[in-house]
C-alpha positions as a Markdown table, in Angstrom:
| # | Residue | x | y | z |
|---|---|---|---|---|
| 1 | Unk | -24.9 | -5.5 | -3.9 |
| 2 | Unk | -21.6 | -6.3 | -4.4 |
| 3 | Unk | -20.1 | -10.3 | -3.6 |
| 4 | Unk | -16.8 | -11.3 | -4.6 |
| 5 | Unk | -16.2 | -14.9 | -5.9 |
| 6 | Unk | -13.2 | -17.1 | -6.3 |
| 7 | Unk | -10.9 | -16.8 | -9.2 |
| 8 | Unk | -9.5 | -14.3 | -11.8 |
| 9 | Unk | -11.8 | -13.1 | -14.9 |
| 10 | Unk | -9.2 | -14.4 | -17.3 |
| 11 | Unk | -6.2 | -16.7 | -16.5 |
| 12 | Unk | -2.8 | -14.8 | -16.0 |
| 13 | Unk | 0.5 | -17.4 | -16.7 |
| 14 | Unk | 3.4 | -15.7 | -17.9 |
| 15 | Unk | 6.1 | -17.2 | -20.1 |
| 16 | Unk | 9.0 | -16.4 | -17.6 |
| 17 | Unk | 9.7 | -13.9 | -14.7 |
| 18 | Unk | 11.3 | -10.5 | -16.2 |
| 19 | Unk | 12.2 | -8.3 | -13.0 |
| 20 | Unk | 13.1 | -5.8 | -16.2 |
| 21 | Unk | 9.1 | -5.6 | -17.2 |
| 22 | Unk | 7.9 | -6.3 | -13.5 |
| 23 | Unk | 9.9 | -2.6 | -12.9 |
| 24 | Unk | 7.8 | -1.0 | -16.1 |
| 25 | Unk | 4.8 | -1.9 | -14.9 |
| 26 | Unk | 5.4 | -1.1 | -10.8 |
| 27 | Unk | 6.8 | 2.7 | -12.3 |
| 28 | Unk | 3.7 | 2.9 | -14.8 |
| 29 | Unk | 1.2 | 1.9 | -12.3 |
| 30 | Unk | 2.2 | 2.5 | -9.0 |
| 31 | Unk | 1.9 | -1.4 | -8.2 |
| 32 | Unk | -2.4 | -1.3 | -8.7 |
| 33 | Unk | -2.8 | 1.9 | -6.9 |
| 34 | Unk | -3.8 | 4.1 | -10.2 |
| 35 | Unk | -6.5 | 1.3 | -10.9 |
| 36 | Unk | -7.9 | 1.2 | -7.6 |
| 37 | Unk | -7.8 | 4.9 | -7.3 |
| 38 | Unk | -10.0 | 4.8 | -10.4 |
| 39 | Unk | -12.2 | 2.1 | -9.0 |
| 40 | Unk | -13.3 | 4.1 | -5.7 |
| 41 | Unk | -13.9 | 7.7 | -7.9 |
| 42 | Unk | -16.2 | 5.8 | -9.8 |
| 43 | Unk | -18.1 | 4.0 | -7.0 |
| 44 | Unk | -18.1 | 7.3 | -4.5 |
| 45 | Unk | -19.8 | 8.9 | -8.1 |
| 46 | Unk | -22.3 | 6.0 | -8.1 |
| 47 | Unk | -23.0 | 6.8 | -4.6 |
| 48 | Unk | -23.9 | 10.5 | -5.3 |
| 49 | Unk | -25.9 | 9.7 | -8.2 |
| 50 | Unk | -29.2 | 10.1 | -7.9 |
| 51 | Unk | -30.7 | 8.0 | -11.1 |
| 52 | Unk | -30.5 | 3.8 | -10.5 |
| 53 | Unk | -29.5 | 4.0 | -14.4 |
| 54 | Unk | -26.2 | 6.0 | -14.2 |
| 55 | Unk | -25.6 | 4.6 | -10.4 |
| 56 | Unk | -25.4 | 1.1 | -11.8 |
| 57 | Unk | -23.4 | 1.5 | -14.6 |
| 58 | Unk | -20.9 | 4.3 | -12.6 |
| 59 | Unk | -20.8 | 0.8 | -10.1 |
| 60 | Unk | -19.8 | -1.6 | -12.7 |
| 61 | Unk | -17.5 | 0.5 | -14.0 |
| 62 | Unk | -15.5 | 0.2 | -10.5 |
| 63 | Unk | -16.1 | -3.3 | -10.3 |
| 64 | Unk | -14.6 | -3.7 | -13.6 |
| 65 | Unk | -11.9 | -2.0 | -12.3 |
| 66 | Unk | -10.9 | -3.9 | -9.3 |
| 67 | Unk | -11.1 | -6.9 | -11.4 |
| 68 | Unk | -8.6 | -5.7 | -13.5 |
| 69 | Unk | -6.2 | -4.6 | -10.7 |
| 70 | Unk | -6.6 | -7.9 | -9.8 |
| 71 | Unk | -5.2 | -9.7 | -12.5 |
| 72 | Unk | -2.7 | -6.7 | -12.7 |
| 73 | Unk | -1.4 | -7.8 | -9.2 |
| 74 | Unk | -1.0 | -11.5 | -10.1 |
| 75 | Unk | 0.6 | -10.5 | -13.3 |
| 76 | Unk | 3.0 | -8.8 | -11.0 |
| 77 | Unk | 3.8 | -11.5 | -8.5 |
| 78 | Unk | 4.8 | -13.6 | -11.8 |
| 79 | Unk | 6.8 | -11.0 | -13.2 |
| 80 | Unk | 8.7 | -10.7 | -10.2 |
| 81 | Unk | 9.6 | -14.4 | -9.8 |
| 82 | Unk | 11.2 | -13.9 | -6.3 |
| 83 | Unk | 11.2 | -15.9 | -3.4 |
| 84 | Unk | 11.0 | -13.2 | -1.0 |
| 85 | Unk | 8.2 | -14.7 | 1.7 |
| 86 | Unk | 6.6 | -14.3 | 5.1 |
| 87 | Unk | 5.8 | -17.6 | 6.8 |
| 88 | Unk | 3.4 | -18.7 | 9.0 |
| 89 | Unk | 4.5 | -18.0 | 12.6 |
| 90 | Unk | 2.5 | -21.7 | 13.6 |
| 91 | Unk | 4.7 | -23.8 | 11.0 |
| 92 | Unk | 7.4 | -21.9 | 9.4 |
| 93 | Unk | 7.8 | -24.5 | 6.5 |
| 94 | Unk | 4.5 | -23.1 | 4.5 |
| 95 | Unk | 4.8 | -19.9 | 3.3 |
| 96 | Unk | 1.3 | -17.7 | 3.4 |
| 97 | Unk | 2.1 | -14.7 | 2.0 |
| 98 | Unk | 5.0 | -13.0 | -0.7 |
| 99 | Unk | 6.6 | -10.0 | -0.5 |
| 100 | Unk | 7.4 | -7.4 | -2.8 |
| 101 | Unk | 9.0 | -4.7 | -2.3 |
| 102 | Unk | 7.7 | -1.0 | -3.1 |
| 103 | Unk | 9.9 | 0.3 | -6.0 |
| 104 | Unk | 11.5 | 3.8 | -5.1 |
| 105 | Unk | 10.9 | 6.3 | -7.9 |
| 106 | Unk | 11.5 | 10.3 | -7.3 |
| 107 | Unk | 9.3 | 10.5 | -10.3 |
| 108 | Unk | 5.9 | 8.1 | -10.8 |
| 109 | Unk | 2.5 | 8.7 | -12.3 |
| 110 | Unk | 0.2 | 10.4 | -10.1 |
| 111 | Unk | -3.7 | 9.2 | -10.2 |
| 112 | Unk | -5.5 | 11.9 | -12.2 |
| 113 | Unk | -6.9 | 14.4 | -9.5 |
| 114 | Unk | -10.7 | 14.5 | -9.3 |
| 115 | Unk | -12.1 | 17.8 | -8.2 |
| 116 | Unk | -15.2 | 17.3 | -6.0 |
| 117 | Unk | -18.1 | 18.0 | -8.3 |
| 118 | Unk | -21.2 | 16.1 | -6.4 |
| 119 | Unk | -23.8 | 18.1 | -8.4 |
| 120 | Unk | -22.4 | 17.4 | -11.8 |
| 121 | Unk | -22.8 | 14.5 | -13.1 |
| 122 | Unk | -21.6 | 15.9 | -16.6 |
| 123 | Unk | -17.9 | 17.0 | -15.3 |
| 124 | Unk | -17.5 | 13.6 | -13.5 |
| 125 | Unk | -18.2 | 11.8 | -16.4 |
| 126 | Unk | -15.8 | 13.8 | -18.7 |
| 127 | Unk | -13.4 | 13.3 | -16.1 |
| 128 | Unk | -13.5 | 9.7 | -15.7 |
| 129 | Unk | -13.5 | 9.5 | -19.9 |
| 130 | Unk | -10.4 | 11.3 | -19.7 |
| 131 | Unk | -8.2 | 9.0 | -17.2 |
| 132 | Unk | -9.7 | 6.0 | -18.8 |
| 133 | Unk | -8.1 | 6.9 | -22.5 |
| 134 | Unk | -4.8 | 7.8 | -20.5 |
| 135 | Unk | -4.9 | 4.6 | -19.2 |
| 136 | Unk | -5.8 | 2.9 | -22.4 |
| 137 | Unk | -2.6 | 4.7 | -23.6 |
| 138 | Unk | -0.1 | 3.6 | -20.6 |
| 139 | Unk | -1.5 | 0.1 | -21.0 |
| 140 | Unk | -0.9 | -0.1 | -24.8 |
| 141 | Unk | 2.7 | 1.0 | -24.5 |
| 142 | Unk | 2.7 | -2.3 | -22.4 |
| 143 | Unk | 1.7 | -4.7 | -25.4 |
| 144 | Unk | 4.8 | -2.4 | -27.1 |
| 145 | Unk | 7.1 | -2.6 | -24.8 |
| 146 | Unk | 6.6 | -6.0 | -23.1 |
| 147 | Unk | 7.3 | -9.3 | -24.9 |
| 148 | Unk | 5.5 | -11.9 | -23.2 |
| 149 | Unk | 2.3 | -13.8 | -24.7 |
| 150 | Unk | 0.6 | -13.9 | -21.3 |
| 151 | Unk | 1.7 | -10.2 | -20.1 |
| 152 | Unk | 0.1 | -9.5 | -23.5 |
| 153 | Unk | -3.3 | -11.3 | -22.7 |
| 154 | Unk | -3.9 | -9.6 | -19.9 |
| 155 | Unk | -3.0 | -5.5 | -21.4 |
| 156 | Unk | -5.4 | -7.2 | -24.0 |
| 157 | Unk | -8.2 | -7.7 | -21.5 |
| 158 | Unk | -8.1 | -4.7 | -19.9 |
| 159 | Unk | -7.6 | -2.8 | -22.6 |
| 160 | Unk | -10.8 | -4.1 | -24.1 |
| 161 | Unk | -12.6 | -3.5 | -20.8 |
| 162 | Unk | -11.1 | 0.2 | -20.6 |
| 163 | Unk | -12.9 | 0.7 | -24.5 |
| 164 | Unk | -16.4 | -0.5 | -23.0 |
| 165 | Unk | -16.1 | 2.0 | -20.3 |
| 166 | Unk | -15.2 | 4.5 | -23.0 |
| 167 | Unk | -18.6 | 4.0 | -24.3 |
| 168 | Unk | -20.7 | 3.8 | -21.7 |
| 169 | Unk | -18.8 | 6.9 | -20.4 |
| 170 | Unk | -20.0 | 9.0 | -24.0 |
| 171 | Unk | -23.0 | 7.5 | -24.3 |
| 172 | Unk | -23.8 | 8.7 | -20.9 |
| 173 | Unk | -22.3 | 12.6 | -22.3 |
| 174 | Unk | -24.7 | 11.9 | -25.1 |
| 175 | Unk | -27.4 | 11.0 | -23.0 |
| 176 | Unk | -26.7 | 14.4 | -21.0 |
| 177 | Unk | -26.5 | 16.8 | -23.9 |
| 178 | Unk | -29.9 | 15.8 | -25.6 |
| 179 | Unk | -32.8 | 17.6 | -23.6 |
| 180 | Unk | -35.3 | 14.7 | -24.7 |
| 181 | Unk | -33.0 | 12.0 | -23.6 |
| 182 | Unk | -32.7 | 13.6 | -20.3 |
| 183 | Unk | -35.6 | 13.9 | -19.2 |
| 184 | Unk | -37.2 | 10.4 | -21.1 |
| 185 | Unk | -35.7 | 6.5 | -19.9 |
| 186 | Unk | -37.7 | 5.1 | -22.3 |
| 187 | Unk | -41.0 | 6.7 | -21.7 |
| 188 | Unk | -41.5 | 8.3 | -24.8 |
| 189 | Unk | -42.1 | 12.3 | -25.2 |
| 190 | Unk | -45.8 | 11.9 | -24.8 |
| 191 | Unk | -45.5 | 10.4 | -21.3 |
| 192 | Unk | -46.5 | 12.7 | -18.4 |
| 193 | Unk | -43.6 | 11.4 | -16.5 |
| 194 | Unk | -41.4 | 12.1 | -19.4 |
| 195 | Unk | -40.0 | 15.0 | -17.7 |
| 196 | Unk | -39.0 | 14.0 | -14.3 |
| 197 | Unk | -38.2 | 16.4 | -11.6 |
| 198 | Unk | -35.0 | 14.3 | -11.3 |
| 199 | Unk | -33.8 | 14.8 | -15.2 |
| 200 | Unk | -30.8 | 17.6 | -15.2 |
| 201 | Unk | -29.4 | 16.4 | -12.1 |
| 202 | Unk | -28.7 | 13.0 | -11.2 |
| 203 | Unk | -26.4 | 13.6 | -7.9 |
| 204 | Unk | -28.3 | 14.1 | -4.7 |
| 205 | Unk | -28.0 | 17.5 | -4.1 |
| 206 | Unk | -29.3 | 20.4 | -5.4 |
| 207 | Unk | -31.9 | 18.6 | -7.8 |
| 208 | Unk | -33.8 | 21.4 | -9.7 |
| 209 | Unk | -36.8 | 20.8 | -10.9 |
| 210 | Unk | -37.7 | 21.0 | -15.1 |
| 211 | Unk | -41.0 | 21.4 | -16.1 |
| 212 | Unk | -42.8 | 19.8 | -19.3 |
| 213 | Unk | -44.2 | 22.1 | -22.2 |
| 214 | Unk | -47.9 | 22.3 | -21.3 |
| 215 | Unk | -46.9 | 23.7 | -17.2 |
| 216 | Unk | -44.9 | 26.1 | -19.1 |
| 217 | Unk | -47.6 | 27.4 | -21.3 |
| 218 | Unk | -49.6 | 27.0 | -18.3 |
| 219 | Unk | -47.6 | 29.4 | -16.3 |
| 220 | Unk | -47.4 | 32.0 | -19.3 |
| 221 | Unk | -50.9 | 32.1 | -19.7 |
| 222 | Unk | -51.3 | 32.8 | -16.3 |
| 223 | Unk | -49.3 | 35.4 | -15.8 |
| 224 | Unk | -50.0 | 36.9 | -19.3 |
């Protein structure tokens, strides 16, 4: 279940506006949109996953996200240092809501395009790994480009949350390319539920079935 709560992760206070760096950051990320594109491929993955393991950490990967769009945005607003506002139409004299206008590029970054692969968990994985060391990249170029110590902070934090994703994202690949670690969650080899119907595929649909040694032999001598 999913609640939201009050407040930012991390604080965001920049040292001044710089409409110059408010620009790089709009161009480089499309405002939060490249964020929060990444945030709903990775929770429509956790829905099609069929194993409570990979579904919850698919989930907190895309709440991680959000939560770094959402110091993104306010890192924005600050950057911008505007006074552009709407107003409340009962009392015009306290302002509810600031405006910022789209920035018009012919050329922008385009969210990385996901092909739709709801049987394998393997290419989704690889994808996500992928756009999340691209990202890594566009946000480091921040810290290079921008000089403000609270701008910095906040590349910082993501950029450290981006590198736990990496490794959840291979050790889930690693997970996927070792036969025993698919088919045992801590069970051990011995276990009779060790190899789980559910083991190669963890989306929904189709969901072979593998079978353990001793059926295999089973079969063989029975048809030998």
């Amino acid at each position: 279940m999913i609640t939201y709560e009050k407040g930012l992760v991390t604080s965001v206070q920049v040292t001044r506006p710089d409409f110059k760096s408010y620009l790089l950051l709009d161009r480089n990320f499309q405002g939060t949109l490249l964020g929060l594109t990444s945030a709903m491929s990775y929770m429509r993955d956790s829905f099609m996953i069929n194993n409570d393991d990979f579904r919850y950490f698919y989930m907190q990967m895309g709440v991680k996200e959000i939560n770094h769009m959402e110091l993104l945005s306010e890192l924005l607003h600050q950057m911008h240092g505007s006074d552009d506002r709407y107003y409340d139409e009962d009392n015009d004299d306290t302002p509810t809501h600031e405006l910022i206008k789209p920035l018009s590029e012919k050329e922008v970054i385009q969210p990385m395009r996901q092909e739709h692969v709801n049987n394998d968990i393997t290419a989704a994985t690889m994808f996500h790994l992928e756009d999340e060391e691209r990202q890594i990249r566009l946000f480091q170029e921040c810290i290079a480009k921008i000089d403000d110590a609270g701008a910095r902070k906040v590349f910082e934090h993501i950029v450290t949350g981006k590198q736990e994703n990496v490794k959840i994202l291979k050790d889930i690949l690693n997970t996927l390319k070792e036969p025993n670690e698919i088919k045992d969650f801590g069970l051990g080899e011995d276990s009779h539920n060790a190899f789980s119907p559910n083991a190669g595929n963890y989306f929904d649909k189709p969901n072979p079935e593998f079978l353990n040694p001793s059926e295999l032999e089973s079969l063989h001598d029975h048809h030998g």
